[in-house]
mmCIF file of C-alpha atoms in Angstrom:
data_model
loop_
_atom_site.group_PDB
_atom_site.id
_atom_site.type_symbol
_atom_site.label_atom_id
_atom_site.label_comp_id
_atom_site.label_asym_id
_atom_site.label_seq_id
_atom_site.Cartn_x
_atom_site.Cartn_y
_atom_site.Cartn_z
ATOM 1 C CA UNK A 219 -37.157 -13.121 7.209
ATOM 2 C CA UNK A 220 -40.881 -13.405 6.859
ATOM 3 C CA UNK A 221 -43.268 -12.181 9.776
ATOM 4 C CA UNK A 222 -44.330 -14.701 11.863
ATOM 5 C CA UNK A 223 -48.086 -15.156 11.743
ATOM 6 C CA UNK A 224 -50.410 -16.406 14.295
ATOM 7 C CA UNK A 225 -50.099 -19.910 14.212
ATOM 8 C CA UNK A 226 -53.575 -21.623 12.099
ATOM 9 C CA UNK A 227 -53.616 -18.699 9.610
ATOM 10 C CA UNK A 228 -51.739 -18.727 6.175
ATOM 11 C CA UNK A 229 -50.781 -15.777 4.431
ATOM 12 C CA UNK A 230 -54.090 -14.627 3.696
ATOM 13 C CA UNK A 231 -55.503 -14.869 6.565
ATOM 14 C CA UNK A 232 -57.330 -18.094 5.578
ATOM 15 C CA UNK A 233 -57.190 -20.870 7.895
ATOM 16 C CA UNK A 234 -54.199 -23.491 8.055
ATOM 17 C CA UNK A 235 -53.732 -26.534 9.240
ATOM 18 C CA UNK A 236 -52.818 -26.193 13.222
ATOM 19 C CA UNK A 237 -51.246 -29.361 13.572
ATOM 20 C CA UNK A 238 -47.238 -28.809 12.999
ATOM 21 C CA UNK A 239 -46.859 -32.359 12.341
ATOM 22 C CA UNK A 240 -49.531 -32.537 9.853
ATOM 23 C CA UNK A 241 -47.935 -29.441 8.053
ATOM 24 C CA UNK A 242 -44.153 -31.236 8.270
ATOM 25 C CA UNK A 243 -45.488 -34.111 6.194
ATOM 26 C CA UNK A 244 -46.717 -31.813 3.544
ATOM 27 C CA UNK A 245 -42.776 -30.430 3.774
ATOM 28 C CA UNK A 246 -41.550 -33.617 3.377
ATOM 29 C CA UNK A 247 -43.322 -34.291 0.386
ATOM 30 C CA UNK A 248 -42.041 -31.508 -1.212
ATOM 31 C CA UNK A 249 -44.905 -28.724 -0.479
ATOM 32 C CA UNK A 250 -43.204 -25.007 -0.728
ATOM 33 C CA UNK A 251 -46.672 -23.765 0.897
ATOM 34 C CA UNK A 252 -46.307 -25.842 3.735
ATOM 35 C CA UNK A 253 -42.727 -25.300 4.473
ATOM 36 C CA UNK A 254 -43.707 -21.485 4.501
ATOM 37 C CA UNK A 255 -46.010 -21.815 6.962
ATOM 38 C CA UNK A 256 -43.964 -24.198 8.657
ATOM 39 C CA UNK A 257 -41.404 -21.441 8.730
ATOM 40 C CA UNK A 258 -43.639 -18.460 10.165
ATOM 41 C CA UNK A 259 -44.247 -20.489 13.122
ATOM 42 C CA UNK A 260 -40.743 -21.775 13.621
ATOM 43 C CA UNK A 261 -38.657 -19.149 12.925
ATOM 44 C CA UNK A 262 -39.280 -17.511 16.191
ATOM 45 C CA UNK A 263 -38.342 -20.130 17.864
ATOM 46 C CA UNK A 264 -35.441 -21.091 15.990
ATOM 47 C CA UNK A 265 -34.194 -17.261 16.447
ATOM 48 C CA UNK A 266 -34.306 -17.134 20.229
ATOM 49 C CA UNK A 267 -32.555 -20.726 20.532
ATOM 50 C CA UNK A 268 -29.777 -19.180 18.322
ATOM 51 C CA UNK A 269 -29.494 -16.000 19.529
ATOM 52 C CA UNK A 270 -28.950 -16.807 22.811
ATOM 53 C CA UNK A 271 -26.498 -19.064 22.144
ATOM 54 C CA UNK A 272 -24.473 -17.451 18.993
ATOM 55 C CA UNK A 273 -24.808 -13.895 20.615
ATOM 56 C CA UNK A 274 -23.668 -11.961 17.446
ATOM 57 C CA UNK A 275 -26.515 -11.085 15.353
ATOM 58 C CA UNK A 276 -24.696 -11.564 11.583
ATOM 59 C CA UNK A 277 -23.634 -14.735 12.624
ATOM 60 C CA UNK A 278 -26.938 -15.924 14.455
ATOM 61 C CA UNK A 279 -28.901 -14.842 10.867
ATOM 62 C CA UNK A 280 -26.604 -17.398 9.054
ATOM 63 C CA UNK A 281 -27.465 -20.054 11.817
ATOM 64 C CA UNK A 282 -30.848 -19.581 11.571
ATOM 65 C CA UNK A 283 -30.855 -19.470 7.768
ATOM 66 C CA UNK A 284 -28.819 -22.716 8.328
ATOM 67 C CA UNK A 285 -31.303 -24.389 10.766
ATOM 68 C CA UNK A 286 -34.451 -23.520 8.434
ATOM 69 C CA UNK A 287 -32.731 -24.905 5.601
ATOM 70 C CA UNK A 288 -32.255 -28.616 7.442
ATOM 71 C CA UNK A 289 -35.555 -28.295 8.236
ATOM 72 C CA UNK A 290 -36.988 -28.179 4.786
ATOM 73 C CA UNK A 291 -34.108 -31.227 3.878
ATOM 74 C CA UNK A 292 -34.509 -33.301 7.046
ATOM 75 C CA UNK A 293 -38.027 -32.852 6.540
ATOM 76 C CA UNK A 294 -38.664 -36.396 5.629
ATOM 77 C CA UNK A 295 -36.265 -38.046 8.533
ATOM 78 C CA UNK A 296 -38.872 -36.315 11.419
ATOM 79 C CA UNK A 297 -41.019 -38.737 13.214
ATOM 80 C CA UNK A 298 -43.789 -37.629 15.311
ATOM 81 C CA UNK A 299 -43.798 -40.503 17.750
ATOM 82 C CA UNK A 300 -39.984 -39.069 18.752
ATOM 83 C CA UNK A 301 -41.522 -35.673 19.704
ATOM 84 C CA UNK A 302 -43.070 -32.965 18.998
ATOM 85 C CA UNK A 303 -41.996 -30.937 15.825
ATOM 86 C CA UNK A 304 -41.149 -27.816 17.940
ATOM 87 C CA UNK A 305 -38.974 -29.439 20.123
ATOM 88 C CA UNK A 306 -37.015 -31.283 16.840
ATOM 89 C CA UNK A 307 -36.116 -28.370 15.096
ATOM 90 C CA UNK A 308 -34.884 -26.307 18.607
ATOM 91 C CA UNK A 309 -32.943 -29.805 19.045
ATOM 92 C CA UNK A 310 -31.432 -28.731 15.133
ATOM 93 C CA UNK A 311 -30.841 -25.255 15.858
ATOM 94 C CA UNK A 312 -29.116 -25.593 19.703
ATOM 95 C CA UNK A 313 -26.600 -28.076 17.725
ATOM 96 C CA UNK A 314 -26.328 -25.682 14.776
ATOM 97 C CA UNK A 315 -25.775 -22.595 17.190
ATOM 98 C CA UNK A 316 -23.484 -24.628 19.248
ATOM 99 C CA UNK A 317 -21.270 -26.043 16.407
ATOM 100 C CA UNK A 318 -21.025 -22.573 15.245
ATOM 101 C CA UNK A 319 -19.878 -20.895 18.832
ATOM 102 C CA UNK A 320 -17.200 -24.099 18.920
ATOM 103 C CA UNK A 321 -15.937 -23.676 15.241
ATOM 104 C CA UNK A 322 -15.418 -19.475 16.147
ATOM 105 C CA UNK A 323 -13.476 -20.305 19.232
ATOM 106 C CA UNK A 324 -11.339 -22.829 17.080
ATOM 107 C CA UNK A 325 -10.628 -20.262 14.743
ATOM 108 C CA UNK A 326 -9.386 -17.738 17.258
ATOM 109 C CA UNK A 327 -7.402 -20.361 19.135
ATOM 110 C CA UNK A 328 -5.430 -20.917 16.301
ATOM 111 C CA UNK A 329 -4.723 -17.482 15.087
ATOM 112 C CA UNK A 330 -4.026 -16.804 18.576
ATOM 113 C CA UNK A 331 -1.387 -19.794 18.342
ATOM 114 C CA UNK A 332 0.065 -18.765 14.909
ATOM 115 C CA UNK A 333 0.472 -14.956 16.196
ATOM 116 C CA UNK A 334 2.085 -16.441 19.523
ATOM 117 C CA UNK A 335 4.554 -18.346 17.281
ATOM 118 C CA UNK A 336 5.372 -15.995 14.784
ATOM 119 C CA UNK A 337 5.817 -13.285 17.991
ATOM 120 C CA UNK A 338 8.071 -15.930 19.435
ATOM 121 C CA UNK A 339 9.713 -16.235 16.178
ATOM 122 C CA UNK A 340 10.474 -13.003 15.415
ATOM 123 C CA UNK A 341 11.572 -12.257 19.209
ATOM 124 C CA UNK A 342 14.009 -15.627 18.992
ATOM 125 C CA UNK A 343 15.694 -13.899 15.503
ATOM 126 C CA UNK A 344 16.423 -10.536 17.219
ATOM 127 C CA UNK A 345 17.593 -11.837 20.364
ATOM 128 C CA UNK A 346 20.048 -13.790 18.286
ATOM 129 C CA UNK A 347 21.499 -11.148 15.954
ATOM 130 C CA UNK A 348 21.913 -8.996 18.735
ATOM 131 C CA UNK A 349 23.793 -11.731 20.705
ATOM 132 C CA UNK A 350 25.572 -12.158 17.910
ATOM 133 C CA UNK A 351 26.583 -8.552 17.494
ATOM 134 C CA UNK A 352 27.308 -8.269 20.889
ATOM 135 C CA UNK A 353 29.928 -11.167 20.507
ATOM 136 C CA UNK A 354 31.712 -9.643 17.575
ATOM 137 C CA UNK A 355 32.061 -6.312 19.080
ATOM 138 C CA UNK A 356 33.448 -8.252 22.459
ATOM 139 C CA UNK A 357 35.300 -10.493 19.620
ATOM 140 C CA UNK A 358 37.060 -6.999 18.444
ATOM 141 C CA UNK A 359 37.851 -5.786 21.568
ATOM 142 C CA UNK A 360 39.675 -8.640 22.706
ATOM 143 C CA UNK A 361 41.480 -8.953 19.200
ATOM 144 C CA UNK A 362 42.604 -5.885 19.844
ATOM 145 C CA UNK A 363 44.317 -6.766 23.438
ATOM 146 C CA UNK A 364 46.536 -9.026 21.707
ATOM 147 C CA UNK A 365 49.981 -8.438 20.365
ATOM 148 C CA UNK A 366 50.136 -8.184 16.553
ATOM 149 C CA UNK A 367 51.615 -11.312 15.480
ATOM 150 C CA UNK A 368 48.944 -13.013 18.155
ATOM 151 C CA UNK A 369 46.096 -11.142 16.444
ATOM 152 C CA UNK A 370 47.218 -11.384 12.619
ATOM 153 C CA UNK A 371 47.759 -15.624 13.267
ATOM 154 C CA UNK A 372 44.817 -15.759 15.352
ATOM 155 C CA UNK A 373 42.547 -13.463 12.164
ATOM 156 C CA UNK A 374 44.397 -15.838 9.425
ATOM 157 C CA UNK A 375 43.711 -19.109 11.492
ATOM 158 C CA UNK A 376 40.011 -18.745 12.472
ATOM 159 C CA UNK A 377 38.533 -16.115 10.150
ATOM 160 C CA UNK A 378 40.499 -17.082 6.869
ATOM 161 C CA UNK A 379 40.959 -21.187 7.913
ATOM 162 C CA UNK A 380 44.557 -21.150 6.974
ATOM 163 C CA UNK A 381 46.411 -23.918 8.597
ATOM 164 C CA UNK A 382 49.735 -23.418 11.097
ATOM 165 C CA UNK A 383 52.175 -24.052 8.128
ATOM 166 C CA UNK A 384 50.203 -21.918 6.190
ATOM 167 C CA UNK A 385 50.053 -19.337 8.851
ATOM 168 C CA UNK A 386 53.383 -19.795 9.043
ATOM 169 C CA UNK A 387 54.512 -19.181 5.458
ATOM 170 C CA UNK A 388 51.906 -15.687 5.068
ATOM 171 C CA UNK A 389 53.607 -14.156 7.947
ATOM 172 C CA UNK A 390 57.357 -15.653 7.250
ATOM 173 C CA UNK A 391 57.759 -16.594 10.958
ATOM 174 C CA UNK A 392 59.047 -19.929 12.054
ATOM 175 C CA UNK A 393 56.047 -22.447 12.503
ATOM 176 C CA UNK A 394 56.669 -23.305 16.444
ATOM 177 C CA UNK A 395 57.118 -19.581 16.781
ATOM 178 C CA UNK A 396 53.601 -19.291 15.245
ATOM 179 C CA UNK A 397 52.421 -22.485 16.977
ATOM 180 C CA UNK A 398 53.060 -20.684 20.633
ATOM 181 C CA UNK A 399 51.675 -17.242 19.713
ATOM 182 C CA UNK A 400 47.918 -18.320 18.702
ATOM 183 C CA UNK A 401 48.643 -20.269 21.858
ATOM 184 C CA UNK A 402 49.072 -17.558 24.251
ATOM 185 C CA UNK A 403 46.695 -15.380 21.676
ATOM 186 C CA UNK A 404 43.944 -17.906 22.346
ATOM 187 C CA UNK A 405 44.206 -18.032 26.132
ATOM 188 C CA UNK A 406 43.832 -14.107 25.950
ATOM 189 C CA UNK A 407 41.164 -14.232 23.947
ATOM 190 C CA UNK A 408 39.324 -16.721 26.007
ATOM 191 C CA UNK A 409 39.845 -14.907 29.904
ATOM 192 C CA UNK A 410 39.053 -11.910 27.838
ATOM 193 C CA UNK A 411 35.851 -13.107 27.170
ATOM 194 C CA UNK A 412 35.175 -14.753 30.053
ATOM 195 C CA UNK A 413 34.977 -18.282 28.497
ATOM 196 C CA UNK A 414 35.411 -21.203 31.532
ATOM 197 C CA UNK A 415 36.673 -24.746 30.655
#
């Protein structure tokens, strides 16, 4: 960023027009002169409107890069008889600085969302393999309360899907026989784990 220089001098010391409004017409027109000297005497300004409002210096730079910029474009929108040209380009850089502050908390918010989902995620899977282990050990355990023709028609029904004929015919044992075994087997199973009707 250049130096600012008292206001009325160029760069070589030679004197400038004073009137801002005067110089902002030159910008408009296309004048790379004028837009320098219409920078030295803005910039300061421009960097303390910023500043104060970005409060992080790499991003402020990039604001103020950003305001000075619109400033040289916009140049030809400004009209004097809607103020003074100080007070339209701290009107430029307040909105630019603000925007920026707004579009940095937006950012965050949402990481901060996707890291609170993917946490809740991730904590939701766990929870449910370990609920689910938890159930198959308990599963076992009760399994192995159960007489052996309960648990071996009980293991064929549910964990192979073999039907009570078919149940019947793998273990040779009469099919009402079978029928009242993963009966009793199933009412075992459930008061041994606790499961209400």
């Amino acid at each position: 960023m250049n130096q600012p220089l008292p206001f009325g001098a160029d760069r070589d010391g030679r004197s400038a027009p004073s009137d801002l409004t005067e110089i902002m017409g030159k910008v408009a027109r296309g004048d790379k002169q004028a837009f320098s000297t219409l920078y030295d005497a803005l910039a300061p300004l421009v960097s303390g409107i910023v500043l104060k409002v970005v409060r992080d210096r790499a991003q402020s730079e990039e604001v103020i890069q950003e305001v000075m910029i619109d400033l040289w474009r916009q140049a030809a929108r400004y009209r004097p008889e809607a103020g003074a040209v100080t007070a339209w380009a701290a009107t430029i850089a307040h909105r630019r600085a603000v925007d920026r502050v707004r579009s940095a908390q937006a950012a965050t918010d949402r990481e901060q969302a996707q890291a609170a989902r993917e946490h809740t995620t991730a904590f939701d899977e766990v929870t449910e393999q370990v609920e689910t282990r938890l159930e198959s050990e308990q599963v076992r355990r009760c399994l192995r309360g159960l007489t052996e023709l309960q648990r071996q028609a009980v293991t064929l029904a549910y964990y192979q899907g073999l039907t009570y004929r078919e149940v019947s015919e793998a273990l040779r044992t009469p099919l009402p026989t079978i029928k009242t075994r993963m009966r009793d087997g199933l009412i075992r199973l459930r008061d041994c784990m606790g499961v209400t009707t």
